[in-house]
Coordinates of C-alpha atoms and ligand atoms in Angstrom, one line a residue:
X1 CA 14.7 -36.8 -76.7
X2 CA 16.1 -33.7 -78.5
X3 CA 16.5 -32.5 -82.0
X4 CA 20.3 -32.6 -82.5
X5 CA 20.7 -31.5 -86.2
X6 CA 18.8 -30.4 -89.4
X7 CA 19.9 -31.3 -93.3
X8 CA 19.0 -29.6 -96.2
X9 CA 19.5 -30.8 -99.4
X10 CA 18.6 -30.0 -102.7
X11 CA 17.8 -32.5 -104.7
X12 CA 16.9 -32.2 -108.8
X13 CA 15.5 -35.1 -110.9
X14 CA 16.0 -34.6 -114.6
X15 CA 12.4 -35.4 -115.5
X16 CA 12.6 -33.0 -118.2
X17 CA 14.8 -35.5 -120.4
X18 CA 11.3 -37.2 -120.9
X19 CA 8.3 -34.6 -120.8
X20 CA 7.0 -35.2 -117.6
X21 CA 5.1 -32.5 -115.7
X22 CA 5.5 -30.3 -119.2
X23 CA 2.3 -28.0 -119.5
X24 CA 1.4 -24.8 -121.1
X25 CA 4.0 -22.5 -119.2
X26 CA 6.0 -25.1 -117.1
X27 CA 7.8 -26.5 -120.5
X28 CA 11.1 -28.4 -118.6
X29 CA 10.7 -29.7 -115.2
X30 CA 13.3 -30.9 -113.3
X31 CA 10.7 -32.5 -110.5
X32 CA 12.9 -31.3 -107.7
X33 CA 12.6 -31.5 -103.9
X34 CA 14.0 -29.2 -100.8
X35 CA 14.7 -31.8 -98.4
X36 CA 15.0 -31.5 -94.9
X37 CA 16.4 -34.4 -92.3
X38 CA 16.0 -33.8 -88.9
X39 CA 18.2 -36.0 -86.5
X40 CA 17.5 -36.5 -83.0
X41 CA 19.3 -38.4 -80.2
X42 CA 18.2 -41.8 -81.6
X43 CA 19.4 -42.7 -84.7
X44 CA 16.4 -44.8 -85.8
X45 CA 13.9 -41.5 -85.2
X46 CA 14.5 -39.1 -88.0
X47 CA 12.2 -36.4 -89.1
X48 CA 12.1 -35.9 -93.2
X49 CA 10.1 -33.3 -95.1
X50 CA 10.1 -31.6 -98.2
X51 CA 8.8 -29.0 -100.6
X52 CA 8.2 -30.0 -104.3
X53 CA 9.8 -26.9 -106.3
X54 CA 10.6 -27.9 -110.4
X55 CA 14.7 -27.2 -110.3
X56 CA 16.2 -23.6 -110.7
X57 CA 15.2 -21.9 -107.5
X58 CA 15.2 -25.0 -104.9
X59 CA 18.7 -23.7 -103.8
X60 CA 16.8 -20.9 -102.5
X61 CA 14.0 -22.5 -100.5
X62 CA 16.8 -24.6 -99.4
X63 CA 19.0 -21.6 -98.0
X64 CA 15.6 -20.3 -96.4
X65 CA 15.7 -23.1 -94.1
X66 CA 19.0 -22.3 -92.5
X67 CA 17.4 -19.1 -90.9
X68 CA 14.6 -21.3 -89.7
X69 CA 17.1 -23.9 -87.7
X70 CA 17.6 -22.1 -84.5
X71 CA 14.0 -22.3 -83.4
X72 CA 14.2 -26.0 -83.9
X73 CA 17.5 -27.5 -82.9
X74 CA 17.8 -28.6 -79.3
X75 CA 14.1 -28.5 -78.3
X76 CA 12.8 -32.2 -77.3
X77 CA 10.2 -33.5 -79.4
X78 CA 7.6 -33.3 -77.0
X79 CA 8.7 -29.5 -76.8
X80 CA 8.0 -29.1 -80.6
X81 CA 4.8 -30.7 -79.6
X82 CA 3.8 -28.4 -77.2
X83 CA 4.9 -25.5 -79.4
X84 CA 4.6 -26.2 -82.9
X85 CA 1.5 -23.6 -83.6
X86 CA 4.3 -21.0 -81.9
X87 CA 7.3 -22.6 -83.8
X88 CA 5.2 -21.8 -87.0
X89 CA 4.0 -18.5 -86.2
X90 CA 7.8 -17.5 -85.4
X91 CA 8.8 -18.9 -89.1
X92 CA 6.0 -17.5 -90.9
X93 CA 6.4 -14.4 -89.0
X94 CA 10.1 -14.1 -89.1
X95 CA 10.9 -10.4 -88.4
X96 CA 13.1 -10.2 -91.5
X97 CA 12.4 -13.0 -93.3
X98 CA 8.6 -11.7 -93.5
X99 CA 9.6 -8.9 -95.9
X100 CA 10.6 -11.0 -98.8
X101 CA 6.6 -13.0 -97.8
X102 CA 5.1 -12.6 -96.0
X103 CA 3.5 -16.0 -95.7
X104 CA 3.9 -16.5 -99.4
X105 CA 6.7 -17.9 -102.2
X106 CA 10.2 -19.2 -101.2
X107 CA 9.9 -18.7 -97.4
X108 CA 6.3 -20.1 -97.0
X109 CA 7.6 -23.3 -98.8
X110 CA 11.1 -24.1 -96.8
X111 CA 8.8 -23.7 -94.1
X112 CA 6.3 -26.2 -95.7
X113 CA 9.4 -28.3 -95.5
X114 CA 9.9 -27.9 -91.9
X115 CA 6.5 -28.5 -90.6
X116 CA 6.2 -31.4 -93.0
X117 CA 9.6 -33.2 -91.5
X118 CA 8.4 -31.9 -88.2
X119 CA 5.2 -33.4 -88.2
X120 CA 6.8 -36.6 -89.8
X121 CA 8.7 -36.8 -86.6
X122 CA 6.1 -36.7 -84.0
X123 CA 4.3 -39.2 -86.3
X124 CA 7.1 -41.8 -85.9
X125 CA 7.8 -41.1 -82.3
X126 CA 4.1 -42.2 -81.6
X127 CA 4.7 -45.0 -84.2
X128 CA 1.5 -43.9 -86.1
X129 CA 0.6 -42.8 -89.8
X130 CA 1.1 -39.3 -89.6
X131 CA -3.4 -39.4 -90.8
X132 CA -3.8 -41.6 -87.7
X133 CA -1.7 -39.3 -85.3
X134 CA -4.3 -36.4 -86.2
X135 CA -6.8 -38.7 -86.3
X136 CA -6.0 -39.7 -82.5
X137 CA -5.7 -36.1 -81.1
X138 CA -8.4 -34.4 -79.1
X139 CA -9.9 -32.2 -81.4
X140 CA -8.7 -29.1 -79.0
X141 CA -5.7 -30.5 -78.7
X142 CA -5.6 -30.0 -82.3
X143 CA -7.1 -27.1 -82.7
X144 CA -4.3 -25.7 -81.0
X145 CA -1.7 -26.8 -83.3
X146 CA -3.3 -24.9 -86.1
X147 CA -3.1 -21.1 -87.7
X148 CA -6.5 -19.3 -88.0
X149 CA -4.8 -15.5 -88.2
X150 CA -6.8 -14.1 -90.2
X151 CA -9.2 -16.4 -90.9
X152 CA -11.3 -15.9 -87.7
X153 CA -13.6 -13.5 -89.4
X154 CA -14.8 -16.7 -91.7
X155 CA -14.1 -19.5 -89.5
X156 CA -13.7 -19.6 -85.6
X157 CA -11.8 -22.3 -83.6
X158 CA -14.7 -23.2 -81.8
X159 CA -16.3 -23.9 -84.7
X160 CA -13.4 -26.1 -86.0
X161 CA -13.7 -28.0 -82.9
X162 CA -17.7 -28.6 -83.3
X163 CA -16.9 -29.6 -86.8
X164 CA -13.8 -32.2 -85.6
X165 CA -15.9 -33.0 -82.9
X166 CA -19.3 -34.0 -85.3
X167 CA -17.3 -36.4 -87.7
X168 CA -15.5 -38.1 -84.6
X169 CA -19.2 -39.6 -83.9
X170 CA -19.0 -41.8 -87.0
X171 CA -15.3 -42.5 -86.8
X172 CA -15.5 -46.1 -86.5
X173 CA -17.4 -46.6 -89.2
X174 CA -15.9 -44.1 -91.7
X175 CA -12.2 -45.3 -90.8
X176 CA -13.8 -49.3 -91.2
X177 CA -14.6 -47.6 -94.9
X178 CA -11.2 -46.0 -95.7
X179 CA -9.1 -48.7 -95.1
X180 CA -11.3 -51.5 -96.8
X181 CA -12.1 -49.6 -99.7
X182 CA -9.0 -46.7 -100.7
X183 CA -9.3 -43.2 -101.7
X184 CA -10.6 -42.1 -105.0
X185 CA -8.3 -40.6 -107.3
X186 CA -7.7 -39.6 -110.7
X187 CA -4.6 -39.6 -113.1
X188 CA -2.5 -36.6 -114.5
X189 CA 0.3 -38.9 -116.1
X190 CA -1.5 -39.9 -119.1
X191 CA -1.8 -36.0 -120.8
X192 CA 1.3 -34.2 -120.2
X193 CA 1.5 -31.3 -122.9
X194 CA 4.6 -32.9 -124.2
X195 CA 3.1 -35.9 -124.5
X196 CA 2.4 -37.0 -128.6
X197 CA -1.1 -38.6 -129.8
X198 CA 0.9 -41.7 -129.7
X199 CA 1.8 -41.6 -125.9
X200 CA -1.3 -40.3 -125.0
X201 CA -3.4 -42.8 -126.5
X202 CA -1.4 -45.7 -125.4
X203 CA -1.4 -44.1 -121.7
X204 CA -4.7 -44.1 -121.9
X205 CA -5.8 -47.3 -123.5
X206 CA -3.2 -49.1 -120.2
X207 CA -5.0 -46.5 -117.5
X208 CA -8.8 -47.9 -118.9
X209 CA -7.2 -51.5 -118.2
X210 CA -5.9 -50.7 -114.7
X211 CA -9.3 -49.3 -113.3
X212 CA -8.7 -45.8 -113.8
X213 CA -12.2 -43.8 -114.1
X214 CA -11.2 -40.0 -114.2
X215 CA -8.5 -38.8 -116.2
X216 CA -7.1 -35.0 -115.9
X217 CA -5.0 -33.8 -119.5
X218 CA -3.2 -30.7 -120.1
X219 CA -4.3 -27.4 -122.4
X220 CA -3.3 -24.1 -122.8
X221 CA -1.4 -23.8 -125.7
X222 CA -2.8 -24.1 -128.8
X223 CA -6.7 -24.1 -128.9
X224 CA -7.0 -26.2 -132.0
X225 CA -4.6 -28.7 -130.7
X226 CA -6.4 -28.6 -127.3
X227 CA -9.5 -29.7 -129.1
X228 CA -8.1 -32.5 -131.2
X229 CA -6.6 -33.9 -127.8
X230 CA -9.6 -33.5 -125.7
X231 CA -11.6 -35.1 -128.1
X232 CA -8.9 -38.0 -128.4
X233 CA -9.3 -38.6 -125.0
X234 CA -12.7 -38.3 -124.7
X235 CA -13.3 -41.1 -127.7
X236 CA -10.8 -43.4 -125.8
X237 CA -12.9 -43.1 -122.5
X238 CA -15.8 -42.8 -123.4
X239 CA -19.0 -40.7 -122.1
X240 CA -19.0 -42.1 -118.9
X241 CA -15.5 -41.9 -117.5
X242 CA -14.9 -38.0 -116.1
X243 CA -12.4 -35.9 -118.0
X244 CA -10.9 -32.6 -116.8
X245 CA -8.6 -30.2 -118.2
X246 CA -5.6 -28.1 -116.7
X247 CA -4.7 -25.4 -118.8
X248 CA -1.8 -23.8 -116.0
X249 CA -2.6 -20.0 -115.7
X250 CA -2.5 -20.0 -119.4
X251 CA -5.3 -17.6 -120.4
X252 CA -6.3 -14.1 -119.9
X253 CA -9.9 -14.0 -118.5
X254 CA -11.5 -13.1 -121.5
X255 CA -9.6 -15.8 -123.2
X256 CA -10.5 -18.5 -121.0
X257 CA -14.5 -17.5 -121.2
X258 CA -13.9 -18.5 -125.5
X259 CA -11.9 -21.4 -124.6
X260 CA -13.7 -23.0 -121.9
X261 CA -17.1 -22.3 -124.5
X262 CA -15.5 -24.4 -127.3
X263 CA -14.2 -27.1 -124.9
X264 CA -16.9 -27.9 -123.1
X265 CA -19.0 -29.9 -125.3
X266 CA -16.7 -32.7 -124.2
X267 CA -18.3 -32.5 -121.1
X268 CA -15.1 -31.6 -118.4
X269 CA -15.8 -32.4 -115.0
X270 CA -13.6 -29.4 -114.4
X271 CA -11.4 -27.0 -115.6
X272 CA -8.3 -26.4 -113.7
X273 CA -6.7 -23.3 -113.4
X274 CA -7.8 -21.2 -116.5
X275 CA -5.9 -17.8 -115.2
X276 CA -4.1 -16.3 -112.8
X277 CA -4.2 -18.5 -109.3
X278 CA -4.2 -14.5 -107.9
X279 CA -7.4 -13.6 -109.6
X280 CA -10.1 -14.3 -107.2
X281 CA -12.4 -11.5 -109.3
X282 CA -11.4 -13.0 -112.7
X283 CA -12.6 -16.7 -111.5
X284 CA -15.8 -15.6 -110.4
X285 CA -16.4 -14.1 -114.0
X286 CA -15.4 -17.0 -116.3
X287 CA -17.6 -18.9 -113.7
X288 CA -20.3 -16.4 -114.5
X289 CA -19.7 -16.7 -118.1
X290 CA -19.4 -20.8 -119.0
X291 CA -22.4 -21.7 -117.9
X292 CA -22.3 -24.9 -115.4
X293 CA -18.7 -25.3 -116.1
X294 CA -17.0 -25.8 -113.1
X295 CA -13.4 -24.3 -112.0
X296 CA -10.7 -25.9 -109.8
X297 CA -7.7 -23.9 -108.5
X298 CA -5.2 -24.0 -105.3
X299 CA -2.1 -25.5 -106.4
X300 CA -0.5 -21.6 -106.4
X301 CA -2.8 -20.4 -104.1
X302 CA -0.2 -19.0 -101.8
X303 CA -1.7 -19.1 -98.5
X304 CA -4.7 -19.5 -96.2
X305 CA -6.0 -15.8 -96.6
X306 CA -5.8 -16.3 -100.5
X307 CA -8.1 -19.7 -99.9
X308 CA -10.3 -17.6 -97.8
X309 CA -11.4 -15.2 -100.4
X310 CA -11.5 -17.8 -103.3
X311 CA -14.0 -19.9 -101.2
X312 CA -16.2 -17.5 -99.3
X313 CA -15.9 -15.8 -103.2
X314 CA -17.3 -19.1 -104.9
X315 CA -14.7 -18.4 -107.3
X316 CA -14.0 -21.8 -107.4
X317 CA -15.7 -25.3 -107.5
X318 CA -13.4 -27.4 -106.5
X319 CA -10.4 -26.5 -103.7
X320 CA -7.3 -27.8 -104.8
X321 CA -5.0 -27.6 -101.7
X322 CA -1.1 -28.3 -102.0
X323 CA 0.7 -30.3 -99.2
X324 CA 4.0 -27.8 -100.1
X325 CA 2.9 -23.9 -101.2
X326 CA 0.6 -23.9 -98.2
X327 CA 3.0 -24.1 -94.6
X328 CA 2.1 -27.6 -93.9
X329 CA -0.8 -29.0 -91.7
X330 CA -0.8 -25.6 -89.4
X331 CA -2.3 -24.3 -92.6
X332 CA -3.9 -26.9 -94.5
X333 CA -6.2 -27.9 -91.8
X334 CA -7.9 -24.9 -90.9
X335 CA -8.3 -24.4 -94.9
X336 CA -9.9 -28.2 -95.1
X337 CA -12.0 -27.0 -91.8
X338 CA -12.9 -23.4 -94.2
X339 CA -13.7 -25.4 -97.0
X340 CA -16.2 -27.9 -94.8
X341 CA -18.1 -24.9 -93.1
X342 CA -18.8 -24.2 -96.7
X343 CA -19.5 -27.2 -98.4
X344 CA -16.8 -26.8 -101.2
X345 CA -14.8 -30.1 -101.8
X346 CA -11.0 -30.5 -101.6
X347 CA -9.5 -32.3 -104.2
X348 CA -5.9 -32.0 -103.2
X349 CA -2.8 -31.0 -105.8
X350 CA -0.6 -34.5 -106.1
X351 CA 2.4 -35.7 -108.3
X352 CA 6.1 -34.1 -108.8
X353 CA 8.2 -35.3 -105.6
X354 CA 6.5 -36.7 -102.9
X355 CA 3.0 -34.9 -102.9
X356 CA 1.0 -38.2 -104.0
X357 CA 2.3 -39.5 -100.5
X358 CA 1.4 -36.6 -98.5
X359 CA -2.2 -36.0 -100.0
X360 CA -2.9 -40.1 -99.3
X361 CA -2.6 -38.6 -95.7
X362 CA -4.6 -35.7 -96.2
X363 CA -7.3 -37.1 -97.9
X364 CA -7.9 -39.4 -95.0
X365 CA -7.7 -37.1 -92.5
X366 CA -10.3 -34.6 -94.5
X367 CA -12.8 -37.9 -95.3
X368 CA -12.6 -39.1 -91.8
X369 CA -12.6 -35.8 -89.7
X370 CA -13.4 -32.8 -91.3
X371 CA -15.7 -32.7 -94.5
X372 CA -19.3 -33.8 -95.0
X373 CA -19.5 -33.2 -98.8
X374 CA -19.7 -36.5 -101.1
X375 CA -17.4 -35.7 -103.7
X376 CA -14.1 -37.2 -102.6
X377 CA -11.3 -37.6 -105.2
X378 CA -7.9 -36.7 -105.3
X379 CA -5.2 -36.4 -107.8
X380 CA -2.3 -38.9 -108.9
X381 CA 0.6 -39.2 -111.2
X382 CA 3.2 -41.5 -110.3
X383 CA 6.1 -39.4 -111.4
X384 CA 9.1 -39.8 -109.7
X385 CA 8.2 -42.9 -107.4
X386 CA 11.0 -44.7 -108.2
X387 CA 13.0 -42.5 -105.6
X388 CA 10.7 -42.9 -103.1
X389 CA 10.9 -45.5 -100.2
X390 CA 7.6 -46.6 -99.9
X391 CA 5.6 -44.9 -102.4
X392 CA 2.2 -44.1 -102.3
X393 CA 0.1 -47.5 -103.6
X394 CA -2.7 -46.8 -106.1
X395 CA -4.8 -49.8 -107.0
X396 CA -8.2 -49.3 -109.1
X397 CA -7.6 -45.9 -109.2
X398 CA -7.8 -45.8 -105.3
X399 CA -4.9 -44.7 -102.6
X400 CA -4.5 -47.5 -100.1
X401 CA -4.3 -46.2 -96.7
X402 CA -0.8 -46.4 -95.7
X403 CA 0.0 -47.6 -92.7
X404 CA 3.5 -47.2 -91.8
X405 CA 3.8 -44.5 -89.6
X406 CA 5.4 -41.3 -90.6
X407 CA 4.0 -38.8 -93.7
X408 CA 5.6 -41.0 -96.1
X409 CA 7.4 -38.9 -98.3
X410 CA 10.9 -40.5 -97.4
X411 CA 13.4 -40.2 -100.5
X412 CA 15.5 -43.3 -100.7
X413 CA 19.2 -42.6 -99.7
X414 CA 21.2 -43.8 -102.9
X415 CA 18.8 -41.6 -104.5
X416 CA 19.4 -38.1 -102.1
X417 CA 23.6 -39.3 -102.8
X418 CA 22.9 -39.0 -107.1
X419 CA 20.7 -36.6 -107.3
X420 CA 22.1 -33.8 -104.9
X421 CA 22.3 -30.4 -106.8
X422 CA 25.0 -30.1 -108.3
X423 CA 27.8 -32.1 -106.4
X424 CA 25.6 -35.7 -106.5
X425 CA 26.9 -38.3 -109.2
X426 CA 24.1 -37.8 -111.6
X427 CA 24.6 -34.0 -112.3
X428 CA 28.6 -33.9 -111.7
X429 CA 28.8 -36.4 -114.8
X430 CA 26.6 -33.7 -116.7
X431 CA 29.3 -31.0 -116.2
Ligands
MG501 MG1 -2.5 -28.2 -112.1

């Protein structure tokens, strides 16, 4: 069966209207999503992908992808099987393309895109969850699949394969254990920076009721204000209940060794991206400098090699890997396999468009196949679900392994017609 045509769209939700997402320098989201439909010879089977971008600029990613459709269109799936660690090595490496990259920003992400609706297509035609697809491969096979340039100095793929091939002796019982009992997560959606004391503390009061234990609130732009609302939360969860803070890239180093001092009496489980996601140095001396404080960063960490240094670094605590700004599972993987060897944990990057319902797949193959560390969590903030066709389920602050098969980040149709940039109904009526 053979890939007969590729859509892009870009589609723009006007989230800002209401606040959500808003954090110290991201003050007006438009959660936004390049999406890409690939059509094969059956009209059932259809590939879809995306990357999560926040509205200005998804044009772009979505232009990328034209340059990338050659190397896909007319190959049969099981072709793109076969070849997918060489489809992605031809992308990444475009010879043009790789001088406005290379493997980073706008062309990393339409290829994020790609792979995702790629590897959502070979899901379906083996009517599995995309998790369970991986899940299912020999680990060699899989190995194969994956991108370890330049990471072979820190990580070999024969290691990768011993570490695959370890987990795989518990698999019954560890799958038996995922599916009964969900993935931990925690929730973003209750502290947006735009959010008043009002909102917050009702969001937080309903979150307590629904099962929620750890809650994640945002900082960065006023230190006495970040105080007052840390505390707030704090008193409303009480000791027990974890609490970390995101302050976006806010801070200069310096500044984030003061503020990280006065906030962490409140006792944060983490904090989230202090600085620059670039400054693998600068992490590593705020971590030298707040005592047991720990750091979490990866949501702009642009690529593999960038993971590399942060983790074999220690300049962070907690790996935050994102389904979209890394080029899908080529790359995720082997950072998930990194991250094992080393015994960091990976709490994945989730919420905007469609990134709660490709971590819920992540997170299951990591638990199930890759890491050995206890701490499993993930994030969750149910932004933009609405669109969604089967969203990601969340009950007691747990993902429920989905089942369907695919990588579940399928926007509904009547919601790709309104919200196409700019000719769908939604934003032609704005203009
Ligand atoms: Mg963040």
């Amino acid at each position: 069966m053979k890939i007969i045509g590729i859509n892009v769209h870009d589609i723009r939700f006007p989230t800002s209207l209401d606040g959500i997402g808003s954090d110290a320098v991201h003050v007006d989201c438009d959660y936004s999503a390049t999406y890409v439909e690939i059509l094969t010879e059956s009209p059932e089977l259809r590939g879809i992908g995306l990357s999560f971008t926040i509205g200005k600029g998804n044009e772009l990613c979505a232009k990328c992808i034209d340059y990338f459709k050659p190397l896909v269109l007319q190959k049969t799936i099981l072709e793109i099987e076969e070849t997918i660690a060489e489809i992605w090595q031809k992308c990444t490496n475009h010879s043009q393309l790789r001088w406005i990259g290379p493997e980073k920003g706008v062309v990393h992400m339409a290829v994020a895109a790609v792979f995702n609706a790629l590897w959502d297509l070979l899901s379906k035609y083996y009517k599995k969850p995309l998790w369970k697809y991986i899940v299912d491969m020999e680990s060699s096979k899989l190995v194969k699949k994956l991108s370890f340039r330049y990471l072979e100095d820190a990580i070999t793929r024969g290691e990768a394969v011993s570490i695959l091939e370890n987990k795989r002796r518990d698999l019954k019982n560890s799958s038996r254990s995922i599916i009964e009992s969900g993935f931990p997560c925690y929730t973003t959606a209750t502290g947006w920076l735009g959010y008043s004391d009002e909102k917050m503390t009702e969001l937080v009061k309903q979150s307590l009721q629904d099962g929620w234990t750890h809650f994640k609130i945002k900082v960065g732009q006023d230190l006495q204000r970040d105080i007052h609302r840390v505390k707030l939360v704090r008193d409303l969860i009480g000791p027990n209940n974890k609490l970390m803070v995101d302050a976006n890239q806010m801070w200069s180093v310096d500044e984030s060794i003061i503020n990280i001092n006065k906030l962490k009496k409140f006792n944060l489980y983490f904090v989230e991206e202090p600085t620059s996601p670039d400054d693998i140095l600068g992490f590593k001396k705020i971590k030298e400098n707040v005592g047991n404080v720990n750091l979490a960063s990866g949501e702009m960490c642009q690529n593999r090699v960038m993971f590399k240094q942060f983790l074999i670094n220690r300049s962070l605590d907690f790996c935050q890997i994102d389904s979209c700004r890394l080029a899908s599972l080529n790359e995720i993987i082997p950072v998930m396999l990194l991250a094992s060897k080393l015994n960091i944990p990976i709490i994945p990057h989730a919420g905007g468009v469609g990134l709660c319902e490709y971590v819920q797949h992540l997170n299951i193959i990591n638990y199930l196949l890759i890491t050995d560390n206890k701490t499993y969590l993930s994030e969750y903030a149910e932004s933009c679900c609405e669109h969604i066709e089967r969203p990601a389920k969340v009950v007691n602050g747990r993902y429920i392994t989905p089942q369907e098969p695919g990588y579940s980040a399928v926007i509904k149709p009547s919601s790709v017609e309104s919200y196409n940039f700019p000719n769908g109904k939604f934003w032609s009526s704005k203009t």
